[in-house]
Amino acid sequence: MGKLDGKMALVTGGARGIGRAIAFAFAHEGAAVAVLDMRKDDAEAAAREISGLNVNTIAVAADVGDEAQVRSAVDKVGEAFGRVDILVNNAGIDTTSQVVEMSTEMWDEMIRVNLRSIFLCTRAVLPGMLQRKWGRIINMSSQLAHKGAADMAHYAAAKAGVLGFTRSLAYEVAREGITVNAICPGPIDTELFRNIPEAWRKRKLAELPIGRAGTVDEIAPTAVMLASDEGSYYIGASLNPNGGDVMI
Ligand SMILES: NC(=O)c1ccc[n+]([C@@H]2O[C@H](COP(=O)([O-])OP(=O)(O)OC[C@H]3O[C@@H](n4cnc5c(N)ncnc54)[C@H](O)[C@@H]3O)[C@@H](O)[C@H]2O)c1
């Protein structure tokens, strides 16, 4: 018996990194998994591998910041699975710039991909969850939502926005059988982290109590817990697998 047997999950940004690890962890627990990502080939490769775990799976190519693409992607998942029980809003980007030099385009793209997307994907799956009176929504924030970071004001602002959205929606739907929570990882060894300038990464790892970046497999179990029956009393929470970066 898996913790997610019979559940239908949609993981955005599931083609690589943290999202891919969550997609695999969900499949290991018996969930059908839709891998949504703008990287079509990587999403298809992940879905092919997941199908080896004997669960239903589908890859869907979409840009999570684009309203029409999100609607059509969620429709495709609905056609394949019949419903979405668990949504993981994980897709995200990172760029760096001091505020004084930041272009409006860089700011807008960060808010579009890391914050607007969460609203778009959630709104697309919510009606079905409300109808069935069951759902799990897990939003990927960051420890930087709590503490901020030089060169990442846009990223920290978007991720703090994710927490505000998470808590507010939790109020709206907790009595409808839907839990909404956030995960705030510390630095995790993925392409996103590796692409941050080296000086920034060195500074971050030097100040981190645990002294090393985390692995994607140190984040996925938190998502499994929140998605499963074990997570039923977490409402609007932010869980912090972060190596001690923020001790709350
Ligand atoms: N790695 C870290 O240190 C860290 C720390 C805290 C939070 N996070 C958050 O975790 C999430 C996953 O990050 P990761 O480290 O696995 O990154 P990653 O770059 O390895 O993976 C992100 C995935 O999201 C996809 N994606 C990006 N923009 C998209 C878009 N517009 N539409 C659809 N898919 C898109 C990418 O194609 C990629 O597959 C992000 O929200 C990130 O902000 C990461």
PDB file of C-alpha atoms and ligand atoms in Angstrom:
ATOM      1  CA  MET A   1       0.000   0.000   0.000  1.00  0.00           C
ATOM      2  CA  GLY A   2       1.395   3.379  -1.034  1.00  0.00           C
ATOM      3  CA  LYS A   3       0.568   6.582   0.825  1.00  0.00           C
ATOM      4  CA  LEU A   4      -0.881   8.077  -2.378  1.00  0.00           C
ATOM      5  CA  ASP A   5      -2.586   5.056  -3.933  1.00  0.00           C
ATOM      6  CA  GLY A   6      -5.366   6.103  -6.311  1.00  0.00           C
ATOM      7  CA  LYS A   7      -4.449   9.794  -6.231  1.00  0.00           C
ATOM      8  CA  MET A   8      -3.912  11.895  -9.369  1.00  0.00           C
ATOM      9  CA  ALA A   9      -1.047  14.368  -9.057  1.00  0.00           C
ATOM     10  CA  LEU A  10       0.141  17.254 -11.208  1.00  0.00           C
ATOM     11  CA  VAL A  11       3.699  18.478 -10.638  1.00  0.00           C
ATOM     12  CA  THR A  12       4.807  21.657 -12.423  1.00  0.00           C
ATOM     13  CA  GLY A  13       8.487  21.942 -13.254  1.00  0.00           C
ATOM     14  CA  GLY A  14       8.539  18.158 -12.932  1.00  0.00           C
ATOM     15  CA  ALA A  15      11.098  17.577 -15.696  1.00  0.00           C
ATOM     16  CA  ARG A  16      14.134  18.094 -13.493  1.00  0.00           C
ATOM     17  CA  GLY A  17      15.424  19.106 -10.073  1.00  0.00           C
ATOM     18  CA  ILE A  18      13.123  19.202  -7.061  1.00  0.00           C
ATOM     19  CA  GLY A  19       9.948  18.742  -9.135  1.00  0.00           C
ATOM     20  CA  ARG A  20      11.292  15.601 -10.789  1.00  0.00           C
ATOM     21  CA  ALA A  21      12.193  14.120  -7.392  1.00  0.00           C
ATOM     22  CA  ILE A  22       8.688  14.900  -6.106  1.00  0.00           C
ATOM     23  CA  ALA A  23       7.098  13.331  -9.206  1.00  0.00           C
ATOM     24  CA  PHE A  24       9.114  10.137  -8.631  1.00  0.00           C
ATOM     25  CA  ALA A  25       8.396  10.089  -4.891  1.00  0.00           C
ATOM     26  CA  PHE A  26       4.658  10.438  -5.570  1.00  0.00           C
ATOM     27  CA  ALA A  27       4.799   7.617  -8.136  1.00  0.00           C
ATOM     28  CA  HIS A  28       6.650   5.410  -5.616  1.00  0.00           C
ATOM     29  CA  GLU A  29       3.711   6.004  -3.252  1.00  0.00           C
ATOM     30  CA  GLY A  30       1.220   4.896  -5.913  1.00  0.00           C
ATOM     31  CA  ALA A  31      -0.001   8.202  -7.386  1.00  0.00           C
ATOM     32  CA  ALA A  32      -0.585   8.775 -11.077  1.00  0.00           C
ATOM     33  CA  VAL A  33       1.658  11.692 -12.018  1.00  0.00           C
ATOM     34  CA  ALA A  34       1.384  14.382 -14.692  1.00  0.00           C
ATOM     35  CA  VAL A  35       4.749  16.019 -15.361  1.00  0.00           C
ATOM     36  CA  LEU A  36       4.148  19.581 -16.562  1.00  0.00           C
ATOM     37  CA  ASP A  37       7.146  21.540 -17.796  1.00  0.00           C
ATOM     38  CA  MET A  38       8.203  23.931 -20.522  1.00  0.00           C
ATOM     39  CA  ARG A  39      11.051  21.507 -21.316  1.00  0.00           C
ATOM     40  CA  LYS A  40       9.015  19.081 -23.409  1.00  0.00           C
ATOM     41  CA  ASP A  41      11.745  16.483 -24.055  1.00  0.00           C
ATOM     42  CA  ASP A  42      12.837  16.343 -20.414  1.00  0.00           C
ATOM     43  CA  ALA A  43       9.217  16.098 -19.254  1.00  0.00           C
ATOM     44  CA  GLU A  44       8.619  13.210 -21.644  1.00  0.00           C
ATOM     45  CA  ALA A  45      11.814  11.485 -20.489  1.00  0.00           C
ATOM     46  CA  ALA A  46      10.737  11.822 -16.846  1.00  0.00           C
ATOM     47  CA  ALA A  47       7.255  10.466 -17.633  1.00  0.00           C
ATOM     48  CA  ARG A  48       8.766   7.512 -19.519  1.00  0.00           C
ATOM     49  CA  GLU A  49      10.889   6.628 -16.491  1.00  0.00           C
ATOM     50  CA  ILE A  50       7.965   7.089 -14.110  1.00  0.00           C
ATOM     51  CA  SER A  51       5.845   4.704 -16.183  1.00  0.00           C
ATOM     52  CA  GLY A  52       8.410   2.030 -15.226  1.00  0.00           C
ATOM     53  CA  LEU A  53       7.032   2.290 -11.681  1.00  0.00           C
ATOM     54  CA  ASN A  54       3.703   0.925 -12.923  1.00  0.00           C
ATOM     55  CA  VAL A  55       1.674   4.061 -12.408  1.00  0.00           C
ATOM     56  CA  ASN A  56      -0.254   6.096 -14.933  1.00  0.00           C
ATOM     57  CA  THR A  57       1.735   9.096 -16.147  1.00  0.00           C
ATOM     58  CA  ILE A  58       1.624  11.835 -18.748  1.00  0.00           C
ATOM     59  CA  ALA A  59       3.984  14.621 -19.839  1.00  0.00           C
ATOM     60  CA  VAL A  60       2.464  18.001 -20.650  1.00  0.00           C
ATOM     61  CA  ALA A  61       4.444  20.868 -22.191  1.00  0.00           C
ATOM     62  CA  ALA A  62       3.367  24.307 -21.012  1.00  0.00           C
ATOM     63  CA  ASP A  63       4.621  27.634 -19.737  1.00  0.00           C
ATOM     64  CA  VAL A  64       3.133  27.992 -16.248  1.00  0.00           C
ATOM     65  CA  GLY A  65       3.035  31.781 -16.542  1.00  0.00           C
ATOM     66  CA  ASP A  66       0.769  31.696 -19.609  1.00  0.00           C
ATOM     67  CA  GLU A  67      -2.948  31.565 -18.862  1.00  0.00           C
ATOM     68  CA  ALA A  68      -4.059  29.841 -22.089  1.00  0.00           C
ATOM     69  CA  GLN A  69      -1.269  27.249 -21.890  1.00  0.00           C
ATOM     70  CA  VAL A  70      -2.109  26.471 -18.263  1.00  0.00           C
ATOM     71  CA  ARG A  71      -5.808  25.990 -19.052  1.00  0.00           C
ATOM     72  CA  SER A  72      -5.063  23.705 -21.980  1.00  0.00           C
ATOM     73  CA  ALA A  73      -2.465  21.730 -19.956  1.00  0.00           C
ATOM     74  CA  VAL A  74      -4.857  21.180 -17.054  1.00  0.00           C
ATOM     75  CA  ASP A  75      -7.568  20.114 -19.542  1.00  0.00           C
ATOM     76  CA  LYS A  76      -5.157  17.546 -21.011  1.00  0.00           C
ATOM     77  CA  VAL A  77      -4.400  16.159 -17.562  1.00  0.00           C
ATOM     78  CA  GLY A  78      -8.135  16.056 -16.818  1.00  0.00           C
ATOM     79  CA  GLU A  79      -8.740  14.071 -20.012  1.00  0.00           C
ATOM     80  CA  ALA A  80      -5.941  11.625 -19.157  1.00  0.00           C
ATOM     81  CA  PHE A  81      -6.601  11.202 -15.416  1.00  0.00           C
ATOM     82  CA  GLY A  82     -10.207  12.303 -14.941  1.00  0.00           C
ATOM     83  CA  ARG A  83      -9.215  14.738 -12.194  1.00  0.00           C
ATOM     84  CA  VAL A  84      -6.360  16.373 -10.271  1.00  0.00           C
ATOM     85  CA  ASP A  85      -6.239  15.559  -6.541  1.00  0.00           C
ATOM     86  CA  ILE A  86      -2.781  16.937  -5.781  1.00  0.00           C
ATOM     87  CA  LEU A  87      -1.195  20.021  -7.336  1.00  0.00           C
ATOM     88  CA  VAL A  88       2.463  20.843  -6.709  1.00  0.00           C
ATOM     89  CA  ASN A  89       3.241  24.374  -7.879  1.00  0.00           C
ATOM     90  CA  ASN A  90       6.974  23.880  -8.185  1.00  0.00           C
ATOM     91  CA  ALA A  91       8.142  25.363 -11.518  1.00  0.00           C
ATOM     92  CA  GLY A  92      10.389  28.337 -10.960  1.00  0.00           C
ATOM     93  CA  ILE A  93      13.358  30.349 -12.164  1.00  0.00           C
ATOM     94  CA  ASP A  94      16.147  32.301 -10.532  1.00  0.00           C
ATOM     95  CA  THR A  95      18.172  35.257 -11.791  1.00  0.00           C
ATOM     96  CA  THR A  96      20.400  37.728  -9.946  1.00  0.00           C
ATOM     97  CA  SER A  97      20.733  41.495  -9.965  1.00  0.00           C
ATOM     98  CA  GLN A  98      21.002  44.315  -7.479  1.00  0.00           C
ATOM     99  CA  VAL A  99      17.769  46.325  -7.406  1.00  0.00           C
ATOM    100  CA  VAL A 100      19.526  49.471  -8.610  1.00  0.00           C
ATOM    101  CA  GLU A 101      20.466  47.732 -11.875  1.00  0.00           C
ATOM    102  CA  MET A 102      17.439  45.444 -12.268  1.00  0.00           C
ATOM    103  CA  SER A 103      15.459  45.807 -15.483  1.00  0.00           C
ATOM    104  CA  THR A 104      11.682  45.945 -15.354  1.00  0.00           C
ATOM    105  CA  GLU A 105      11.680  42.926 -17.674  1.00  0.00           C
ATOM    106  CA  MET A 106      13.718  40.868 -15.181  1.00  0.00           C
ATOM    107  CA  TRP A 107      11.344  41.840 -12.360  1.00  0.00           C
ATOM    108  CA  ASP A 108       8.210  41.087 -14.399  1.00  0.00           C
ATOM    109  CA  GLU A 109       9.462  37.711 -15.630  1.00  0.00           C
ATOM    110  CA  MET A 110      10.269  36.647 -12.063  1.00  0.00           C
ATOM    111  CA  ILE A 111       6.786  37.562 -10.843  1.00  0.00           C
ATOM    112  CA  ARG A 112       5.182  35.928 -13.892  1.00  0.00           C
ATOM    113  CA  VAL A 113       6.968  32.581 -13.564  1.00  0.00           C
ATOM    114  CA  ASN A 114       7.339  32.308  -9.774  1.00  0.00           C
ATOM    115  CA  LEU A 115       4.099  33.924  -8.538  1.00  0.00           C
ATOM    116  CA  ARG A 116       1.472  34.496 -11.255  1.00  0.00           C
ATOM    117  CA  SER A 117       1.890  30.829 -12.274  1.00  0.00           C
ATOM    118  CA  ILE A 118       0.833  29.660  -8.830  1.00  0.00           C
ATOM    119  CA  PHE A 119      -2.440  31.574  -9.119  1.00  0.00           C
ATOM    120  CA  LEU A 120      -3.054  30.358 -12.692  1.00  0.00           C
ATOM    121  CA  CYS A 121      -2.394  26.663 -12.002  1.00  0.00           C
ATOM    122  CA  THR A 122      -4.294  26.687  -8.712  1.00  0.00           C
ATOM    123  CA  ARG A 123      -7.346  28.414 -10.174  1.00  0.00           C
ATOM    124  CA  ALA A 124      -7.430  25.858 -12.993  1.00  0.00           C
ATOM    125  CA  VAL A 125      -7.593  22.823 -10.660  1.00  0.00           C
ATOM    126  CA  LEU A 126      -9.624  24.281  -7.770  1.00  0.00           C
ATOM    127  CA  PRO A 127     -13.188  23.863  -9.126  1.00  0.00           C
ATOM    128  CA  GLY A 128     -12.748  20.077  -9.382  1.00  0.00           C
ATOM    129  CA  MET A 129     -11.225  19.848  -5.904  1.00  0.00           C
ATOM    130  CA  LEU A 130     -14.077  21.925  -4.450  1.00  0.00           C
ATOM    131  CA  GLN A 131     -16.635  19.705  -6.160  1.00  0.00           C
ATOM    132  CA  ARG A 132     -15.041  16.514  -4.800  1.00  0.00           C
ATOM    133  CA  LYS A 133     -14.303  18.093  -1.403  1.00  0.00           C
ATOM    134  CA  TRP A 134     -10.729  16.814  -1.420  1.00  0.00           C
ATOM    135  CA  GLY A 135      -7.474  18.325  -2.577  1.00  0.00           C
ATOM    136  CA  ARG A 136      -3.866  19.016  -1.758  1.00  0.00           C
ATOM    137  CA  ILE A 137      -2.064  22.114  -3.016  1.00  0.00           C
ATOM    138  CA  ILE A 138       1.652  22.392  -2.297  1.00  0.00           C
ATOM    139  CA  ASN A 139       3.465  25.572  -3.284  1.00  0.00           C
ATOM    140  CA  MET A 140       7.240  25.767  -3.628  1.00  0.00           C
ATOM    141  CA  SER A 141       8.483  28.883  -1.875  1.00  0.00           C
ATOM    142  CA  SER A 142      12.019  29.361  -0.496  1.00  0.00           C
ATOM    143  CA  GLN A 143      13.833  30.167   2.710  1.00  0.00           C
ATOM    144  CA  LEU A 144      14.573  33.504   1.028  1.00  0.00           C
ATOM    145  CA  ALA A 145      10.881  34.375   1.477  1.00  0.00           C
ATOM    146  CA  HIS A 146      11.723  34.612   5.196  1.00  0.00           C
ATOM    147  CA  LYS A 147      15.175  36.172   5.187  1.00  0.00           C
ATOM    148  CA  GLY A 148      15.685  37.828   1.756  1.00  0.00           C
ATOM    149  CA  ALA A 149      19.027  37.965  -0.029  1.00  0.00           C
ATOM    150  CA  ALA A 150      21.122  40.583  -1.792  1.00  0.00           C
ATOM    151  CA  ASP A 151      20.825  40.285  -5.592  1.00  0.00           C
ATOM    152  CA  MET A 152      17.517  38.411  -5.293  1.00  0.00           C
ATOM    153  CA  ALA A 153      14.928  40.987  -4.228  1.00  0.00           C
ATOM    154  CA  HIS A 154      12.633  39.940  -7.106  1.00  0.00           C
ATOM    155  CA  TYR A 155      12.993  36.238  -6.230  1.00  0.00           C
ATOM    156  CA  ALA A 156      12.450  36.793  -2.496  1.00  0.00           C
ATOM    157  CA  ALA A 157       9.457  39.050  -3.211  1.00  0.00           C
ATOM    158  CA  ALA A 158       7.856  36.425  -5.461  1.00  0.00           C
ATOM    159  CA  LYS A 159       8.491  33.648  -2.914  1.00  0.00           C
ATOM    160  CA  ALA A 160       7.102  35.769  -0.045  1.00  0.00           C
ATOM    161  CA  GLY A 161       4.077  36.368  -2.278  1.00  0.00           C
ATOM    162  CA  VAL A 162       3.704  32.600  -2.583  1.00  0.00           C
ATOM    163  CA  LEU A 163       3.417  32.378   1.219  1.00  0.00           C
ATOM    164  CA  GLY A 164       0.760  35.120   1.303  1.00  0.00           C
ATOM    165  CA  PHE A 165      -1.191  33.315  -1.399  1.00  0.00           C
ATOM    166  CA  THR A 166      -0.813  29.972   0.395  1.00  0.00           C
ATOM    167  CA  ARG A 167      -2.138  31.292   3.711  1.00  0.00           C
ATOM    168  CA  SER A 168      -5.015  33.242   2.156  1.00  0.00           C
ATOM    169  CA  LEU A 169      -6.219  30.364  -0.013  1.00  0.00           C
ATOM    170  CA  ALA A 170      -5.904  28.028   2.972  1.00  0.00           C
ATOM    171  CA  TYR A 171      -8.517  30.157   4.768  1.00  0.00           C
ATOM    172  CA  GLU A 172     -10.838  29.919   1.768  1.00  0.00           C
ATOM    173  CA  VAL A 173     -10.775  26.147   1.267  1.00  0.00           C
ATOM    174  CA  ALA A 174      -9.740  24.414   4.521  1.00  0.00           C
ATOM    175  CA  ARG A 175     -13.356  23.544   5.360  1.00  0.00           C
ATOM    176  CA  GLU A 176     -13.854  22.168   1.852  1.00  0.00           C
ATOM    177  CA  GLY A 177     -11.418  19.301   2.412  1.00  0.00           C
ATOM    178  CA  ILE A 178      -8.539  21.033   0.647  1.00  0.00           C
ATOM    179  CA  THR A 179      -5.190  21.720   2.307  1.00  0.00           C
ATOM    180  CA  VAL A 180      -2.867  24.427   0.985  1.00  0.00           C
ATOM    181  CA  ASN A 181       0.719  24.549   2.236  1.00  0.00           C
ATOM    182  CA  ALA A 182       4.169  25.709   1.202  1.00  0.00           C
ATOM    183  CA  ILE A 183       7.660  24.263   1.303  1.00  0.00           C
ATOM    184  CA  CYS A 184      10.593  26.650   1.820  1.00  0.00           C
ATOM    185  CA  PRO A 185      13.764  24.776   0.874  1.00  0.00           C
ATOM    186  CA  GLY A 186      17.257  25.994   1.608  1.00  0.00           C
ATOM    187  CA  PRO A 187      19.905  25.792  -1.126  1.00  0.00           C
ATOM    188  CA  ILE A 188      19.397  22.539  -3.033  1.00  0.00           C
ATOM    189  CA  ASP A 189      21.880  21.096  -5.504  1.00  0.00           C
ATOM    190  CA  THR A 190      19.991  21.522  -8.807  1.00  0.00           C
ATOM    191  CA  GLU A 191      20.601  23.284 -12.115  1.00  0.00           C
ATOM    192  CA  LEU A 192      18.864  26.362 -10.690  1.00  0.00           C
ATOM    193  CA  PHE A 193      21.294  26.571  -7.769  1.00  0.00           C
ATOM    194  CA  ARG A 194      24.348  25.701  -9.886  1.00  0.00           C
ATOM    195  CA  ASN A 195      23.518  28.569 -12.258  1.00  0.00           C
ATOM    196  CA  ILE A 196      23.693  31.194  -9.503  1.00  0.00           C
ATOM    197  CA  PRO A 197      27.039  33.081  -9.585  1.00  0.00           C
ATOM    198  CA  GLU A 198      29.713  31.180  -7.645  1.00  0.00           C
ATOM    199  CA  ALA A 199      30.469  33.999  -5.181  1.00  0.00           C
ATOM    200  CA  TRP A 200      26.809  34.094  -4.099  1.00  0.00           C
ATOM    201  CA  ARG A 201      26.670  30.311  -3.643  1.00  0.00           C
ATOM    202  CA  LYS A 202      29.927  30.247  -1.651  1.00  0.00           C
ATOM    203  CA  ARG A 203      28.662  32.997   0.650  1.00  0.00           C
ATOM    204  CA  LYS A 204      25.384  31.151   1.198  1.00  0.00           C
ATOM    205  CA  LEU A 205      27.009  27.796   1.943  1.00  0.00           C
ATOM    206  CA  ALA A 206      29.513  29.441   4.319  1.00  0.00           C
ATOM    207  CA  GLU A 207      26.714  30.944   6.443  1.00  0.00           C
ATOM    208  CA  LEU A 208      24.576  27.792   6.375  1.00  0.00           C
ATOM    209  CA  PRO A 209      24.644  25.880   9.688  1.00  0.00           C
ATOM    210  CA  ILE A 210      24.734  22.484   7.959  1.00  0.00           C
ATOM    211  CA  GLY A 211      27.552  23.688   5.658  1.00  0.00           C
ATOM    212  CA  ARG A 212      26.354  22.009   2.455  1.00  0.00           C
ATOM    213  CA  ALA A 213      23.599  22.251  -0.133  1.00  0.00           C
ATOM    214  CA  GLY A 214      20.703  19.836   0.263  1.00  0.00           C
ATOM    215  CA  THR A 215      19.683  17.161  -2.225  1.00  0.00           C
ATOM    216  CA  VAL A 216      16.360  16.921  -4.026  1.00  0.00           C
ATOM    217  CA  ASP A 217      15.655  13.744  -2.066  1.00  0.00           C
ATOM    218  CA  GLU A 218      15.811  15.806   1.138  1.00  0.00           C
ATOM    219  CA  ILE A 219      12.839  17.868  -0.114  1.00  0.00           C
ATOM    220  CA  ALA A 220      10.580  15.280  -1.769  1.00  0.00           C
ATOM    221  CA  PRO A 221       9.554  13.518   1.498  1.00  0.00           C
ATOM    222  CA  THR A 222       8.064  16.790   2.805  1.00  0.00           C
ATOM    223  CA  ALA A 223       5.877  16.979  -0.308  1.00  0.00           C
ATOM    224  CA  VAL A 224       4.806  13.338   0.120  1.00  0.00           C
ATOM    225  CA  MET A 225       3.845  14.002   3.748  1.00  0.00           C
ATOM    226  CA  LEU A 226       1.804  17.094   2.849  1.00  0.00           C
ATOM    227  CA  ALA A 227       0.085  15.255  -0.033  1.00  0.00           C
ATOM    228  CA  SER A 228      -0.798  12.170   2.012  1.00  0.00           C
ATOM    229  CA  ASP A 229      -3.309  11.607   4.811  1.00  0.00           C
ATOM    230  CA  GLU A 230      -0.452  12.265   7.255  1.00  0.00           C
ATOM    231  CA  GLY A 231      -0.586  15.931   6.201  1.00  0.00           C
ATOM    232  CA  SER A 232      -4.286  16.430   6.883  1.00  0.00           C
ATOM    233  CA  TYR A 233      -3.841  18.905   9.783  1.00  0.00           C
ATOM    234  CA  TYR A 234      -1.351  21.210   8.039  1.00  0.00           C
ATOM    235  CA  ILE A 235      -3.248  24.298   6.873  1.00  0.00           C
ATOM    236  CA  GLY A 236      -1.429  27.310   5.397  1.00  0.00           C
ATOM    237  CA  ALA A 237       1.852  26.092   6.850  1.00  0.00           C
ATOM    238  CA  SER A 238       5.340  26.655   5.510  1.00  0.00           C
ATOM    239  CA  LEU A 239       7.663  23.738   6.142  1.00  0.00           C
ATOM    240  CA  ASN A 240      11.363  24.487   6.164  1.00  0.00           C
ATOM    241  CA  PRO A 241      13.809  21.779   5.061  1.00  0.00           C
ATOM    242  CA  ASN A 242      16.605  24.343   4.787  1.00  0.00           C
ATOM    243  CA  GLY A 243      19.828  23.166   6.452  1.00  0.00           C
ATOM    244  CA  GLY A 244      19.289  25.670   9.259  1.00  0.00           C
ATOM    245  CA  ASP A 245      19.278  28.772   7.053  1.00  0.00           C
ATOM    246  CA  VAL A 246      16.172  30.037   8.840  1.00  0.00           C
ATOM    247  CA  MET A 247      15.408  28.359  12.177  1.00  0.00           C
ATOM    248  CA  ILE A 248      11.634  28.679  12.511  1.00  0.00           C
TER     249      ILE A 248
HETATM  250  N1  LIG B   1      17.416  24.727  -5.824  1.00  0.00           N
HETATM  251  C1  LIG B   1      17.284  25.560  -4.791  1.00  0.00           C
HETATM  252  O1  LIG B   1      18.271  25.932  -4.142  1.00  0.00           O
HETATM  253  C2  LIG B   1      15.922  26.052  -4.385  1.00  0.00           C
HETATM  254  C3  LIG B   1      15.766  26.617  -3.099  1.00  0.00           C
HETATM  255  C4  LIG B   1      14.525  27.082  -2.701  1.00  0.00           C
HETATM  256  C5  LIG B   1      13.452  26.996  -3.577  1.00  0.00           C
HETATM  257  N2  LIG B   1      13.625  26.445  -4.818  1.00  0.00           N
HETATM  258  C6  LIG B   1      12.449  26.394  -5.696  1.00  0.00           C
HETATM  259  O2  LIG B   1      12.183  25.057  -6.054  1.00  0.00           O
HETATM  260  C7  LIG B   1      11.561  25.017  -7.333  1.00  0.00           C
HETATM  261  C8  LIG B   1      12.298  24.053  -8.220  1.00  0.00           C
HETATM  262  O3  LIG B   1      13.622  24.519  -8.382  1.00  0.00           O
HETATM  263  P1  LIG B   1      14.834  23.583  -8.853  1.00  0.00           P
HETATM  264  O4  LIG B   1      15.993  23.963  -8.029  1.00  0.00           O
HETATM  265  O5  LIG B   1      14.420  22.178  -8.937  1.00  0.00           O
HETATM  266  O6  LIG B   1      15.068  24.218 -10.321  1.00  0.00           O
HETATM  267  P2  LIG B   1      15.380  23.536 -11.722  1.00  0.00           P
HETATM  268  O7  LIG B   1      15.794  24.666 -12.600  1.00  0.00           O
HETATM  269  O8  LIG B   1      16.278  22.372 -11.568  1.00  0.00           O
HETATM  270  O9  LIG B   1      13.945  23.003 -12.170  1.00  0.00           O
HETATM  271  C9  LIG B   1      12.904  23.889 -12.412  1.00  0.00           C
HETATM  272  C10 LIG B   1      11.980  23.307 -13.453  1.00  0.00           C
HETATM  273  O10 LIG B   1      10.939  24.262 -13.711  1.00  0.00           O
HETATM  274  C11 LIG B   1      10.772  24.374 -15.103  1.00  0.00           C
HETATM  275  N3  LIG B   1      10.264  25.700 -15.456  1.00  0.00           N
HETATM  276  C12 LIG B   1      10.876  26.890 -15.301  1.00  0.00           C
HETATM  277  N4  LIG B   1      10.122  27.881 -15.785  1.00  0.00           N
HETATM  278  C13 LIG B   1       8.991  27.293 -16.263  1.00  0.00           C
HETATM  279  C14 LIG B   1       7.832  27.793 -16.903  1.00  0.00           C
HETATM  280  N5  LIG B   1       7.674  29.117 -17.161  1.00  0.00           N
HETATM  281  N6  LIG B   1       6.858  26.925 -17.253  1.00  0.00           N
HETATM  282  C15 LIG B   1       7.017  25.600 -17.017  1.00  0.00           C
HETATM  283  N7  LIG B   1       8.099  25.062 -16.438  1.00  0.00           N
HETATM  284  C16 LIG B   1       9.085  25.907 -16.058  1.00  0.00           C
HETATM  285  C17 LIG B   1      12.158  24.133 -15.691  1.00  0.00           C
HETATM  286  O11 LIG B   1      12.079  23.763 -17.068  1.00  0.00           O
HETATM  287  C18 LIG B   1      12.694  23.042 -14.793  1.00  0.00           C
HETATM  288  O12 LIG B   1      12.373  21.749 -15.271  1.00  0.00           O
HETATM  289  C19 LIG B   1      11.563  26.461  -7.846  1.00  0.00           C
HETATM  290  O13 LIG B   1      10.311  27.055  -7.592  1.00  0.00           O
HETATM  291  C20 LIG B   1      12.648  27.123  -7.008  1.00  0.00           C
HETATM  292  O14 LIG B   1      12.458  28.499  -6.886  1.00  0.00           O
HETATM  293  C21 LIG B   1      14.829  25.973  -5.235  1.00  0.00           C
END
